[in-house]
PDB file of C-alpha atoms in Angstrom:
ATOM      1  CA  VAL A 278      65.471 -10.030  75.671  1.00 43.00           C
ATOM      2  CA  VAL A 279      66.203  -6.785  76.774  1.00 46.00           C
ATOM      3  CA  ASN A 280      68.543  -4.672  75.739  1.00 53.00           C
ATOM      4  CA  ASN A 281      70.016  -1.174  76.603  1.00 66.00           C
ATOM      5  CA  ASN A 282      68.334   0.260  74.252  1.00 79.00           C
ATOM      6  CA  TYR A 283      65.802   2.753  76.629  1.00 91.00           C
ATOM      7  CA  GLY A 284      67.719   4.972  78.534  1.00 91.00           C
ATOM      8  CA  VAL A 285      67.919   9.236  79.713  1.00 92.00           C
ATOM      9  CA  TRP A 286      68.109  11.287  77.117  1.00 93.00           C
ATOM     10  CA  ASN A 287      70.647  13.707  76.342  1.00 91.00           C
ATOM     11  CA  LYS A 288      71.466  15.701  74.271  1.00 92.00           C
ATOM     12  CA  GLU A 289      74.665  14.077  72.599  1.00 92.00           C
ATOM     13  CA  ALA A 290      73.019  10.618  72.467  1.00 91.00           C
ATOM     14  CA  PHE A 291      70.075  11.962  70.223  1.00 93.00           C
ATOM     15  CA  GLU A 292      72.540  13.405  67.989  1.00 94.00           C
ATOM     16  CA  LYS A 293      74.188   9.873  67.377  1.00 94.00           C
ATOM     17  CA  ALA A 294      71.093   8.398  66.422  1.00 94.00           C
ATOM     18  CA  LYS A 295      70.033  10.908  63.847  1.00 95.00           C
ATOM     19  CA  ALA A 296      73.489  11.124  62.398  1.00 96.00           C
ATOM     20  CA  GLU A 297      73.148   6.566  62.148  1.00 96.00           C
ATOM     21  CA  LYS A 298      70.508   7.970  60.850  1.00 96.00           C
ATOM     22  CA  LYS A 299      68.503   5.214  63.356  1.00 96.00           C
ATOM     23  CA  ILE A 300      64.432   5.444  64.399  1.00 96.00           C
ATOM     24  CA  ILE A 301      64.594   7.344  67.337  1.00 97.00           C
ATOM     25  CA  VAL A 302      61.237   7.471  69.866  1.00 97.00           C
ATOM     26  CA  LEU A 303      61.107  10.363  72.022  1.00 97.00           C
ATOM     27  CA  TYR A 304      59.153   9.587  75.712  1.00 97.00           C
ATOM     28  CA  PHE A 305      58.427  12.342  77.815  1.00 97.00           C
ATOM     29  CA  TYR A 306      58.723  11.449  81.132  1.00 96.00           C
ATOM     30  CA  ALA A 307      57.672  12.879  84.474  1.00 97.00           C
ATOM     31  CA  ASN A 308      58.986  11.687  87.745  1.00 95.00           C
ATOM     32  CA  TRP A 309      55.833  12.628  89.751  1.00 97.00           C
ATOM     33  CA  CYS A 310      53.948  11.169  86.964  1.00 97.00           C
ATOM     34  CA  PRO A 311      51.038   8.105  87.903  1.00 97.00           C
ATOM     35  CA  THR A 312      50.790   7.859  84.027  1.00 96.00           C
ATOM     36  CA  CYS A 313      53.861   8.216  83.235  1.00 96.00           C
ATOM     37  CA  ARG A 314      55.225   5.582  86.372  1.00 95.00           C
ATOM     38  CA  GLU A 315      52.931   2.931  85.119  1.00 96.00           C
ATOM     39  CA  GLN A 316      54.031   3.376  81.810  1.00 96.00           C
ATOM     40  CA  GLU A 317      57.472   2.405  82.314  1.00 94.00           C
ATOM     41  CA  PRO A 318      57.563  -1.353  82.339  1.00 95.00           C
ATOM     42  CA  VAL A 319      56.561  -1.002  79.463  1.00 96.00           C
ATOM     43  CA  ASN A 320      58.799   1.101  77.913  1.00 96.00           C
ATOM     44  CA  ARG A 321      61.669  -1.076  79.394  1.00 93.00           C
ATOM     45  CA  GLU A 322      60.178  -4.103  77.675  1.00 93.00           C
ATOM     46  CA  VAL A 323      59.553  -2.859  74.578  1.00 94.00           C
ATOM     47  CA  LEU A 324      61.600  -0.541  73.366  1.00 93.00           C
ATOM     48  CA  GLY A 325      64.580  -2.227  75.559  1.00 89.00           C
ATOM     49  CA  SER A 326      64.298  -5.248  73.354  1.00 90.00           C
ATOM     50  CA  LEU A 327      64.377  -3.431  70.060  1.00 90.00           C
ATOM     51  CA  ASP A 328      67.522  -3.978  67.306  1.00 91.00           C
ATOM     52  CA  PRO A 329      70.001  -1.283  68.789  1.00 90.00           C
ATOM     53  CA  THR A 330      70.829  -0.789  64.981  1.00 92.00           C
ATOM     54  CA  ARG A 331      67.702   0.711  64.090  1.00 94.00           C
ATOM     55  CA  VAL A 332      66.271   2.028  67.257  1.00 95.00           C
ATOM     56  CA  VAL A 333      67.029   4.364  69.611  1.00 94.00           C
ATOM     57  CA  ALA A 334      64.282   4.903  72.817  1.00 95.00           C
ATOM     58  CA  LEU A 335      64.989   8.253  74.525  1.00 95.00           C
ATOM     59  CA  ARG A 336      63.116   8.911  78.112  1.00 96.00           C
ATOM     60  CA  VAL A 337      63.379  12.794  78.662  1.00 97.00           C
ATOM     61  CA  SER A 338      62.659  14.422  81.415  1.00 96.00           C
ATOM     62  CA  ILE A 339      60.382  17.775  81.922  1.00 96.00           C
ATOM     63  CA  LEU A 340      58.372  19.640  84.175  1.00 94.00           C
ATOM     64  CA  ASP A 341      59.816  17.315  87.234  1.00 96.00           C
ATOM     65  CA  SER A 342      63.422  17.669  89.868  1.00 95.00           C
ATOM     66  CA  GLU A 343      65.048  15.536  86.987  1.00 94.00           C
ATOM     67  CA  THR A 344      64.951  18.405  84.610  1.00 95.00           C
ATOM     68  CA  THR A 345      67.747  19.881  82.583  1.00 94.00           C
ATOM     69  CA  LYS A 346      67.971  22.791  80.853  1.00 95.00           C
ATOM     70  CA  GLU A 347      68.736  20.673  76.808  1.00 94.00           C
ATOM     71  CA  GLY A 348      65.741  18.366  78.164  1.00 94.00           C
ATOM     72  CA  GLU A 349      63.421  21.915  78.269  1.00 95.00           C
ATOM     73  CA  ALA A 350      65.095  23.106  75.492  1.00 96.00           C
ATOM     74  CA  LEU A 351      63.543  20.075  73.429  1.00 97.00           C
ATOM     75  CA  ALA A 352      60.338  19.932  74.890  1.00 97.00           C
ATOM     76  CA  ARG A 353      60.248  24.029  73.761  1.00 97.00           C
ATOM     77  CA  GLU A 354      61.559  23.291  70.823  1.00 97.00           C
ATOM     78  CA  LEU A 355      59.523  19.709  69.915  1.00 97.00           C
ATOM     79  CA  GLY A 356      56.214  21.572  71.522  1.00 97.00           C
ATOM     80  CA  VAL A 357      56.021  18.993  74.135  1.00 97.00           C
ATOM     81  CA  ARG A 358      53.975  20.710  76.980  1.00 95.00           C
ATOM     82  CA  TYR A 359      52.792  17.915  78.928  1.00 94.00           C
ATOM     83  CA  GLN A 360      53.884  14.887  79.885  1.00 96.00           C
ATOM     84  CA  HIS A 361      54.134  11.697  79.123  1.00 95.00           C
ATOM     85  CA  THR A 362      54.062  12.508  75.546  1.00 97.00           C
ATOM     86  CA  TYR A 363      55.364  10.078  72.771  1.00 98.00           C
ATOM     87  CA  ILE A 364      57.448  11.384  69.660  1.00 98.00           C
ATOM     88  CA  PHE A 365      58.550   9.444  67.212  1.00 98.00           C
ATOM     89  CA  PHE A 366      61.044   9.608  64.498  1.00 97.00           C
ATOM     90  CA  ASP A 367      61.312   7.994  60.575  1.00 97.00           C
ATOM     91  CA  ASN A 368      65.267   7.923  60.094  1.00 95.00           C
ATOM     92  CA  ASN A 369      65.614  10.439  58.019  1.00 95.00           C
ATOM     93  CA  GLY A 370      64.770  12.250  61.805  1.00 94.00           C
ATOM     94  CA  GLY A 371      60.793  12.869  60.489  1.00 96.00           C
ATOM     95  CA  GLU A 372      58.365  13.292  62.744  1.00 97.00           C
ATOM     96  CA  VAL A 373      55.522  10.794  62.293  1.00 97.00           C
ATOM     97  CA  TYR A 374      53.487  10.165  65.138  1.00 98.00           C
ATOM     98  CA  ARG A 375      53.596  11.789  69.003  1.00 98.00           C
ATOM     99  CA  TYR A 376      50.803  11.318  71.255  1.00 98.00           C
ATOM    100  CA  THR A 377      50.264  11.693  74.984  1.00 97.00           C
ATOM    101  CA  GLY A 378      49.046   9.102  77.106  1.00 96.00           C
ATOM    102  CA  PRO A 379      50.134   5.416  77.801  1.00 96.00           C
ATOM    103  CA  LEU A 380      50.207   3.131  74.659  1.00 97.00           C
ATOM    104  CA  SER A 381      49.933  -0.485  75.044  1.00 97.00           C
ATOM    105  CA  ALA A 382      52.931  -2.248  73.821  1.00 96.00           C
ATOM    106  CA  GLU A 383      51.398  -3.331  70.778  1.00 97.00           C
ATOM    107  CA  GLN A 384      50.649   0.406  69.458  1.00 97.00           C
ATOM    108  CA  ILE A 385      54.413   0.757  70.853  1.00 97.00           C
ATOM    109  CA  ARG A 386      55.489  -1.542  68.458  1.00 96.00           C
ATOM    110  CA  VAL A 387      53.480  -1.189  65.325  1.00 96.00           C
ATOM    111  CA  GLN A 388      54.543   3.307  65.517  1.00 97.00           C
ATOM    112  CA  VAL A 389      58.168   1.575  65.504  1.00 96.00           C
ATOM    113  CA  GLU A 390      57.411  -0.002  62.468  1.00 94.00           C
ATOM    114  CA  LYS A 391      55.446   2.473  60.173  1.00 94.00           C
ATOM    115  CA  ALA A 392      58.807   4.858  61.415  1.00 93.00           C
ATOM    116  CA  LYS A 393      60.944   2.734  58.753  1.00 84.00           C
TER     117      LYS A 393
END
């Protein structure tokens, strides 16, 4: 079951998820990146199927034609320098896992469960 739980990052959605004490998964993405493009179907399937009352997953464009000033500022603030980087936050907003590179569906699920 895929729902609307994996969307394009915007500051309002991010702040709302933090205020609602949800687990947050950020995926930093570049539209020209082959690794990112290969990862998208996995992200849509896994992240899109997570319980939206507990988890919000957002794709942040960086280093590409879709990058916004806000997205760029977020990447800078979080120290993200490369696309295909994941950051998982627990429901108190603390970073619990960061990884640059592809993750399997199972690896993503494990990190979301650990973020509780």
